């Protein structure tokens, strides 16, 4: 089986190449993303393996079909970048539904600890032998209230981590888990009482901008807002205003509304055009990581393993348990 692998990073190659060869799959690694200009690179391949910022719109899917490509292997959970109407009856689409909820939950706590204890500042200071403690005062997490929005796989693990720190946990979920030992409250109460608010729900029409001007107004002064879920859960302009007004005490962002223009690439020699992102990054109380929460050895190994199992299952049986159906 020959698979064209798009948007390759060094860590992808490390996790996929050898495992693929051991299973009879020959990956051709392209650094470029899949789109209308690059789709011809898939000519002669049995499948394509793509990630969150590749494009499989109708034009791309039609070209893939014409080239004889039989499967689109998404090495991620999301599939909003694939036109499922166009693939229907023509090309199988498979994904990795879960790879490591621990990776994301642990990264969330890493961001909180870094922000609250000013580790990012201390790291930079001590590198230049500045051992001053001025402005590094943090606060104890013990007995603080964390509000968790979304109590699925990641949210639940994060809650357990918080309980380990002796924090009080309040949660909101549209579909609360009645069997879990979690104190559910209405969203307004969560906004009002939380010292830290962490987002772990999916991005849907309902959750779009769940953090906006109105919800920020309801929050405690000095609240720390943490987003390791999806960028558009937060209205970035409203967050910036909240920070400027000193209402929001800090933000930890692993995702950003307009991240697809920047994240995963090196823009250190460019003039960044996004003024909101630039201003947020310039704030001393904002920490940004570039959609890195999933990036652990374990998660990468699970992504590669599941993607290869998906491919083998499809070529053996014509089906796949991780197929993305057009109605999803
Ligand atoms: P999950 O499906 O297990 O849990 C999502 C939870 O959100 C569920 O309990 C669901 O009931 C709840 N929910 C749905 N609609 C809601 C609403 N309107 N309001 C409140 N809660 C609602 O998903 P998960 O595996 O825990 O992942 C959570 C999110 O984390 C994903 O949607 C994804 O956006 C994000 N994620 C980020 C990274 C990263 O690298 N930063 C990696 C993986 C996943």
CSV table of C-alpha atoms and ligand atoms in Angstrom, one decimal:
chain,number,residue,atom,x,y,z
A,1,UNK,CA,0.0,0.0,0.0
A,2,UNK,CA,1.3,3.4,-1.0
A,3,UNK,CA,0.1,6.4,1.1
A,4,UNK,CA,0.9,10.0,0.4
A,5,UNK,CA,1.5,11.7,3.8
A,6,UNK,CA,0.8,15.5,3.8
A,7,UNK,CA,1.9,18.3,6.1
A,8,UNK,CA,4.7,16.1,7.5
A,9,UNK,CA,6.5,17.2,10.7
A,10,UNK,CA,9.6,15.5,12.0
A,11,UNK,CA,7.7,13.9,14.8
A,12,UNK,CA,5.1,12.5,12.3
A,13,UNK,CA,7.8,10.8,10.3
A,14,UNK,CA,9.4,9.3,13.4
A,15,UNK,CA,6.1,7.7,14.6
A,16,UNK,CA,4.8,6.6,11.2
A,17,UNK,CA,7.7,5.5,9.0
A,18,UNK,CA,9.0,2.4,10.7
A,19,UNK,CA,5.6,1.2,11.9
A,20,UNK,CA,4.2,1.6,8.4
A,21,UNK,CA,7.0,-0.4,6.8
A,22,UNK,CA,6.5,-3.2,9.4
A,23,UNK,CA,2.9,-3.4,8.3
A,24,UNK,CA,3.5,-3.2,4.5
A,25,UNK,CA,2.6,0.4,4.2
A,26,UNK,CA,4.9,2.7,2.2
A,27,UNK,CA,4.5,6.3,3.2
A,28,UNK,CA,5.7,9.1,0.9
A,29,UNK,CA,6.2,12.1,3.2
A,30,UNK,CA,5.4,15.5,1.8
A,31,UNK,CA,6.0,18.7,3.9
A,32,UNK,CA,3.4,20.6,1.9
A,33,UNK,CA,-0.2,20.6,2.9
A,34,UNK,CA,-2.9,18.9,0.8
A,35,UNK,CA,-4.9,21.4,-1.2
A,36,UNK,CA,-6.0,22.1,-4.8
A,37,UNK,CA,-2.4,23.1,-5.8
A,38,UNK,CA,-0.7,20.0,-4.3
A,39,UNK,CA,-3.3,17.3,-4.8
A,40,UNK,CA,-1.5,16.0,-7.9
A,41,UNK,CA,1.2,14.7,-5.6
A,42,UNK,CA,-1.3,12.0,-4.6
A,43,UNK,CA,-1.5,10.6,-8.2
A,44,UNK,CA,-0.6,6.9,-8.1
A,45,UNK,CA,-1.2,6.5,-4.4
A,46,UNK,CA,-3.7,4.2,-2.7
A,47,UNK,CA,-4.5,6.7,0.0
A,48,UNK,CA,-3.6,10.1,1.6
A,49,UNK,CA,-2.9,10.7,5.2
A,50,UNK,CA,-3.8,14.3,6.4
A,51,UNK,CA,-4.0,16.5,9.5
A,52,UNK,CA,-6.1,19.4,10.8
A,53,UNK,CA,-4.8,22.1,8.3
A,54,UNK,CA,-4.9,20.0,5.1
A,55,UNK,CA,-7.8,20.7,2.8
A,56,UNK,CA,-10.0,18.0,1.3
A,57,UNK,CA,-12.7,20.1,-0.3
A,58,UNK,CA,-14.8,19.0,-3.3
A,59,UNK,CA,-12.2,19.9,-5.9
A,60,UNK,CA,-9.5,18.0,-4.0
A,61,UNK,CA,-11.7,15.0,-3.3
A,62,UNK,CA,-12.7,14.8,-7.0
A,63,UNK,CA,-9.1,14.9,-8.1
A,64,UNK,CA,-8.1,12.2,-5.5
A,65,UNK,CA,-10.9,10.0,-6.9
A,66,UNK,CA,-9.7,10.5,-10.4
A,67,UNK,CA,-6.2,9.5,-9.3
A,68,UNK,CA,-7.5,6.3,-7.9
A,69,UNK,CA,-7.1,7.2,-4.2
A,70,UNK,CA,-9.3,5.0,-2.1
A,71,UNK,CA,-8.9,6.3,1.4
A,72,UNK,CA,-8.4,9.6,3.3
A,73,UNK,CA,-6.7,8.8,6.6
A,74,UNK,CA,-7.2,11.6,9.1
A,75,UNK,CA,-4.5,11.4,11.8
A,76,UNK,CA,-6.6,13.5,14.1
A,77,UNK,CA,-10.1,13.4,15.6
A,78,UNK,CA,-11.7,16.4,13.9
A,79,UNK,CA,-12.9,16.1,10.3
A,80,UNK,CA,-14.2,19.6,9.5
A,81,UNK,CA,-11.6,20.0,6.7
A,82,UNK,CA,-13.1,17.1,4.6
A,83,UNK,CA,-16.1,17.5,2.3
A,84,UNK,CA,-18.0,14.4,3.4
A,85,UNK,CA,-20.7,14.9,0.8
A,86,UNK,CA,-18.0,14.8,-1.9
A,87,UNK,CA,-16.4,11.6,-0.6
A,88,UNK,CA,-19.6,9.7,-0.1
A,89,UNK,CA,-19.7,6.5,-2.2
A,90,UNK,CA,-16.2,7.4,-3.6
A,91,UNK,CA,-13.5,7.6,-1.0
A,92,UNK,CA,-13.4,6.1,2.6
A,93,UNK,CA,-12.6,8.7,5.3
A,94,UNK,CA,-11.2,7.4,8.6
A,95,UNK,CA,-10.0,9.2,11.8
A,96,UNK,CA,-8.4,8.7,15.2
A,97,UNK,CA,-11.3,9.3,17.6
A,98,UNK,CA,-9.1,9.5,20.8
A,99,UNK,CA,-5.4,9.3,21.3
A,100,UNK,CA,-4.5,10.6,24.8
A,101,UNK,CA,-6.9,12.6,26.9
A,102,UNK,CA,-4.1,12.5,29.6
A,103,UNK,CA,-1.8,14.5,27.3
A,104,UNK,CA,-4.3,17.4,27.0
A,105,UNK,CA,-5.4,17.3,30.7
A,106,UNK,CA,-1.8,17.3,31.9
A,107,UNK,CA,-0.9,20.2,29.5
A,108,UNK,CA,-3.8,22.2,30.9
A,109,UNK,CA,-2.4,21.9,34.4
A,110,UNK,CA,1.1,22.6,33.2
A,111,UNK,CA,-0.2,25.9,31.7
A,112,UNK,CA,-2.0,26.8,34.9
A,113,UNK,CA,1.0,26.1,37.1
A,114,UNK,CA,3.3,28.0,34.8
A,115,UNK,CA,1.0,31.0,34.8
A,116,UNK,CA,0.1,31.0,38.4
A,117,UNK,CA,3.7,30.5,39.7
A,118,UNK,CA,5.3,32.6,37.0
A,119,UNK,CA,7.6,29.8,35.9
A,120,UNK,CA,7.9,31.3,32.4
A,121,UNK,CA,9.3,34.5,33.8
A,122,UNK,CA,11.6,32.8,36.3
A,123,UNK,CA,13.1,30.6,33.5
A,124,UNK,CA,14.0,33.6,31.3
A,125,UNK,CA,15.3,35.5,34.3
A,126,UNK,CA,17.6,32.9,35.7
A,127,UNK,CA,19.0,32.1,32.2
A,128,UNK,CA,20.6,35.6,32.5
A,129,UNK,CA,21.5,35.2,36.2
A,130,UNK,CA,18.8,37.5,37.3
A,131,UNK,CA,17.7,35.9,40.6
A,132,UNK,CA,15.3,38.7,41.7
A,133,UNK,CA,11.9,37.6,43.0
A,134,UNK,CA,10.1,40.8,42.2
A,135,UNK,CA,6.7,40.3,40.5
A,136,UNK,CA,7.0,36.5,40.8
A,137,UNK,CA,4.4,36.2,43.6
A,138,UNK,CA,1.8,33.5,42.7
A,139,UNK,CA,-1.1,32.0,44.6
A,140,UNK,CA,-1.9,28.6,46.0
A,141,UNK,CA,-4.1,26.3,44.0
A,142,UNK,CA,-5.2,24.6,47.2
A,143,UNK,CA,-8.8,25.4,48.1
A,144,UNK,CA,-9.2,27.6,45.0
A,145,UNK,CA,-12.3,27.0,42.8
A,146,UNK,CA,-11.9,25.7,39.3
A,147,UNK,CA,-14.8,25.8,36.9
A,148,UNK,CA,-14.7,23.1,34.2
A,149,UNK,CA,-16.8,23.4,31.1
A,150,UNK,CA,-17.2,20.0,29.4
A,151,UNK,CA,-16.7,16.8,31.5
A,152,UNK,CA,-15.9,14.3,28.8
A,153,UNK,CA,-12.7,12.3,28.6
A,154,UNK,CA,-10.3,15.2,29.0
A,155,UNK,CA,-12.5,17.2,31.4
A,156,UNK,CA,-12.8,14.3,33.8
A,157,UNK,CA,-9.1,13.6,33.9
A,158,UNK,CA,-8.4,17.3,34.4
A,159,UNK,CA,-11.0,17.4,37.3
A,160,UNK,CA,-9.1,14.5,39.0
A,161,UNK,CA,-5.8,16.3,38.6
A,162,UNK,CA,-7.4,19.4,40.2
A,163,UNK,CA,-8.8,17.4,43.1
A,164,UNK,CA,-5.3,16.1,43.7
A,165,UNK,CA,-4.3,19.7,44.3
A,166,UNK,CA,-7.1,20.1,46.9
A,167,UNK,CA,-9.1,22.4,44.6
A,168,UNK,CA,-12.8,22.8,44.7
A,169,UNK,CA,-14.3,21.8,41.4
A,170,UNK,CA,-17.5,23.1,39.8
A,171,UNK,CA,-18.5,21.8,36.4
A,172,UNK,CA,-20.9,22.5,33.6
A,173,UNK,CA,-21.9,20.1,30.9
A,174,UNK,CA,-24.8,20.1,28.5
A,175,UNK,CA,-25.0,16.3,29.2
A,176,UNK,CA,-23.9,15.9,32.8
A,177,UNK,CA,-22.6,12.5,33.8
A,178,UNK,CA,-24.9,11.5,36.7
A,179,UNK,CA,-22.6,8.6,37.7
A,180,UNK,CA,-19.6,10.8,38.2
A,181,UNK,CA,-18.5,12.4,41.5
A,182,UNK,CA,-18.8,15.9,40.0
A,183,UNK,CA,-20.6,19.0,41.3
A,184,UNK,CA,-22.6,20.3,38.3
A,185,UNK,CA,-23.8,23.9,38.4
A,186,UNK,CA,-25.4,26.2,35.9
A,187,UNK,CA,-23.0,28.2,33.7
A,188,UNK,CA,-23.7,31.5,35.3
A,189,UNK,CA,-22.9,30.1,38.8
A,190,UNK,CA,-19.6,28.6,37.4
A,191,UNK,CA,-18.7,32.0,35.9
A,192,UNK,CA,-19.5,33.8,39.2
A,193,UNK,CA,-17.6,31.5,41.6
A,194,UNK,CA,-14.6,30.2,39.7
A,195,UNK,CA,-11.0,31.5,40.3
A,196,UNK,CA,-9.9,29.5,37.2
A,197,UNK,CA,-12.1,28.5,34.3
A,198,UNK,CA,-11.0,25.7,31.9
A,199,UNK,CA,-12.7,24.8,28.7
A,200,UNK,CA,-13.1,21.1,27.7
A,201,UNK,CA,-16.2,21.1,25.5
A,202,UNK,CA,-16.3,20.7,21.7
A,203,UNK,CA,-16.8,23.6,19.4
A,204,UNK,CA,-20.4,23.7,18.2
A,205,UNK,CA,-22.9,26.3,17.2
A,206,UNK,CA,-23.9,26.4,20.9
A,207,UNK,CA,-20.4,26.7,22.4
A,208,UNK,CA,-19.1,29.2,19.8
A,209,UNK,CA,-17.8,32.2,21.9
A,210,UNK,CA,-19.1,30.6,25.1
A,211,UNK,CA,-16.5,33.0,26.7
A,212,UNK,CA,-17.5,36.5,25.4
A,213,UNK,CA,-18.1,40.0,26.8
A,214,UNK,CA,-21.2,39.0,28.6
A,215,UNK,CA,-19.7,35.9,30.3
A,216,UNK,CA,-16.5,37.8,31.3
A,217,UNK,CA,-18.7,40.4,33.0
A,218,UNK,CA,-20.1,37.7,35.2
A,219,UNK,CA,-16.7,36.3,36.3
A,220,UNK,CA,-14.6,37.1,39.4
A,221,UNK,CA,-12.2,39.9,39.1
A,222,UNK,CA,-8.7,38.3,38.4
A,223,UNK,CA,-10.1,35.1,36.9
A,224,UNK,CA,-7.7,32.9,35.0
A,225,UNK,CA,-9.2,31.6,31.7
A,226,UNK,CA,-7.7,28.4,30.2
A,227,UNK,CA,-8.5,27.0,26.7
A,228,UNK,CA,-6.9,23.8,25.5
A,229,UNK,CA,-10.1,22.8,23.5
A,230,UNK,CA,-10.9,24.9,20.4
A,231,UNK,CA,-10.0,28.5,19.7
A,232,UNK,CA,-13.4,29.8,18.8
A,233,UNK,CA,-14.9,28.9,22.2
A,234,UNK,CA,-13.4,32.3,23.2
A,235,UNK,CA,-14.1,35.6,21.6
A,236,UNK,CA,-10.5,36.8,21.5
A,237,UNK,CA,-11.4,40.5,21.2
A,238,UNK,CA,-13.5,40.2,24.4
A,239,UNK,CA,-10.7,38.4,26.2
A,240,UNK,CA,-8.3,41.1,25.2
A,241,UNK,CA,-10.7,43.8,26.4
A,242,UNK,CA,-11.1,41.9,29.7
A,243,UNK,CA,-7.4,41.7,30.2
A,244,UNK,CA,-6.9,45.4,29.4
A,245,UNK,CA,-9.7,46.2,31.9
A,246,UNK,CA,-7.8,44.1,34.6
A,247,UNK,CA,-11.0,42.1,34.9
A,248,UNK,CA,-9.3,38.9,33.6
A,249,UNK,CA,-6.2,38.2,35.6
A,250,UNK,CA,-4.6,35.9,33.0
A,251,UNK,CA,-5.2,33.6,30.1
A,252,UNK,CA,-3.6,30.3,29.1
A,253,UNK,CA,-4.3,29.5,25.4
A,254,UNK,CA,-3.2,26.4,23.6
A,255,UNK,CA,-5.7,27.2,20.8
A,256,UNK,CA,-6.7,30.5,19.2
A,257,UNK,CA,-9.6,31.5,17.0
A,258,UNK,CA,-7.5,32.2,13.9
A,259,UNK,CA,-4.8,29.7,14.7
A,260,UNK,CA,-4.8,27.9,11.3
A,261,UNK,CA,-3.0,31.0,9.8
A,262,UNK,CA,-0.1,30.6,12.2
A,263,UNK,CA,0.1,27.5,14.4
A,264,UNK,CA,2.5,24.7,13.6
A,265,UNK,CA,4.7,27.1,11.5
A,266,UNK,CA,7.7,29.3,12.3
A,267,UNK,CA,6.8,33.0,11.9
A,268,UNK,CA,9.7,34.4,14.0
A,269,UNK,CA,11.1,36.3,11.0
A,270,UNK,CA,7.7,37.7,9.8
A,271,UNK,CA,5.6,40.7,10.7
A,272,UNK,CA,2.5,39.1,12.3
A,273,UNK,CA,-0.6,40.7,10.8
A,274,UNK,CA,-3.1,39.5,13.5
A,275,UNK,CA,-3.2,42.4,15.9
A,276,UNK,CA,-5.3,40.6,18.5
A,277,UNK,CA,-2.9,37.6,18.6
A,278,UNK,CA,0.1,40.0,18.8
A,279,UNK,CA,-1.4,42.0,21.6
A,280,UNK,CA,-2.4,38.9,23.6
A,281,UNK,CA,1.1,37.5,23.3
A,282,UNK,CA,2.5,40.8,24.4
A,283,UNK,CA,0.6,40.6,27.7
A,284,UNK,CA,2.7,39.5,30.7
A,285,UNK,CA,-0.3,37.4,32.0
A,286,UNK,CA,-1.0,35.5,28.8
A,287,UNK,CA,0.6,32.2,27.9
A,288,UNK,CA,0.3,30.8,24.4
A,289,UNK,CA,1.3,27.4,23.3
A,290,UNK,CA,0.6,26.5,19.6
A,291,UNK,CA,-2.0,23.6,19.8
A,292,UNK,CA,0.6,21.5,21.6
A,293,UNK,CA,-1.5,19.9,24.3
A,294,UNK,CA,-1.8,16.6,22.4
A,295,UNK,CA,1.9,16.4,21.7
A,296,UNK,CA,3.3,13.5,23.8
A,297,UNK,CA,5.1,10.4,22.8
A,298,UNK,CA,2.2,8.3,23.9
A,299,UNK,CA,-0.4,10.3,21.9
A,300,UNK,CA,1.8,10.3,18.8
A,301,UNK,CA,2.3,6.5,19.1
A,302,UNK,CA,-1.5,6.0,19.5
A,303,UNK,CA,-2.2,8.3,16.5
A,304,UNK,CA,0.2,6.3,14.3
A,305,UNK,CA,-1.0,2.9,15.6
A,306,UNK,CA,-4.7,3.7,15.1
A,307,UNK,CA,-4.1,5.3,11.6
A,308,UNK,CA,-2.2,2.2,10.5
A,309,UNK,CA,-4.9,-0.2,11.9
A,310,UNK,CA,-7.5,1.9,10.1
A,311,UNK,CA,-5.7,1.6,6.9
A,312,UNK,CA,-5.1,-2.2,7.2
A,313,UNK,CA,-8.7,-2.8,8.2
A,314,UNK,CA,-10.0,-0.9,5.2
A,315,UNK,CA,-7.7,-2.6,2.6
A,316,UNK,CA,-8.5,-6.0,4.1
A,317,UNK,CA,-12.3,-5.7,4.6
A,318,UNK,CA,-13.4,-2.6,2.7
A,319,UNK,CA,-14.8,-1.3,6.0
A,320,UNK,CA,-13.4,0.5,9.1
A,321,UNK,CA,-14.7,0.9,12.6
A,322,UNK,CA,-13.3,4.5,12.7
A,323,UNK,CA,-15.0,5.5,9.4
A,324,UNK,CA,-16.3,9.1,9.4
A,325,UNK,CA,-19.9,8.9,8.1
A,326,UNK,CA,-21.3,11.8,6.2
A,327,UNK,CA,-24.0,12.4,8.8
A,328,UNK,CA,-21.5,12.9,11.7
B,1,LIG,P1,-15.5,14.4,24.8
B,1,LIG,O1,-16.4,14.2,23.6
B,1,LIG,O2,-15.1,13.1,25.6
B,1,LIG,O3,-16.1,15.4,25.9
B,1,LIG,C1,-16.7,16.6,25.5
B,1,LIG,C2,-17.7,17.0,26.6
B,1,LIG,O4,-18.3,18.2,26.2
B,1,LIG,C3,-18.9,15.9,26.7
B,1,LIG,O5,-19.0,15.6,28.1
B,1,LIG,C4,-20.1,16.7,26.2
B,1,LIG,O6,-21.3,16.3,26.8
B,1,LIG,C5,-19.7,18.1,26.5
B,1,LIG,N1,-20.5,19.1,25.8
B,1,LIG,C6,-21.0,19.0,24.5
B,1,LIG,N2,-21.7,20.1,24.2
B,1,LIG,C7,-21.6,20.9,25.3
B,1,LIG,C8,-22.1,22.2,25.5
B,1,LIG,N3,-22.9,22.9,24.7
B,1,LIG,N4,-21.7,22.8,26.7
B,1,LIG,C9,-21.0,22.1,27.6
B,1,LIG,N5,-20.5,20.9,27.4
B,1,LIG,C10,-20.8,20.3,26.2
B,1,LIG,O7,-14.2,15.1,24.2
B,1,LIG,P2,-12.7,15.2,24.8
B,1,LIG,O8,-11.9,14.0,24.2
B,1,LIG,O9,-12.8,15.3,26.3
B,1,LIG,O10,-12.2,16.5,24.1
B,1,LIG,C11,-12.7,17.8,24.5
B,1,LIG,C12,-12.2,18.8,23.5
B,1,LIG,O11,-10.7,18.9,23.6
B,1,LIG,C13,-12.4,18.4,22.0
B,1,LIG,O12,-13.7,18.8,21.6
B,1,LIG,C14,-11.3,19.1,21.3
B,1,LIG,O13,-11.8,20.3,20.9
B,1,LIG,C15,-10.2,19.4,22.4
B,1,LIG,N6,-8.9,18.7,22.1
B,1,LIG,C16,-7.8,19.5,22.1
B,1,LIG,C17,-6.6,19.0,21.8
B,1,LIG,C18,-5.3,19.9,21.8
B,1,LIG,O14,-4.3,19.4,21.4
B,1,LIG,N7,-5.4,21.1,22.3
B,1,LIG,C19,-6.5,17.6,21.6
B,1,LIG,C20,-7.6,16.8,21.6
B,1,LIG,C21,-8.8,17.4,21.8
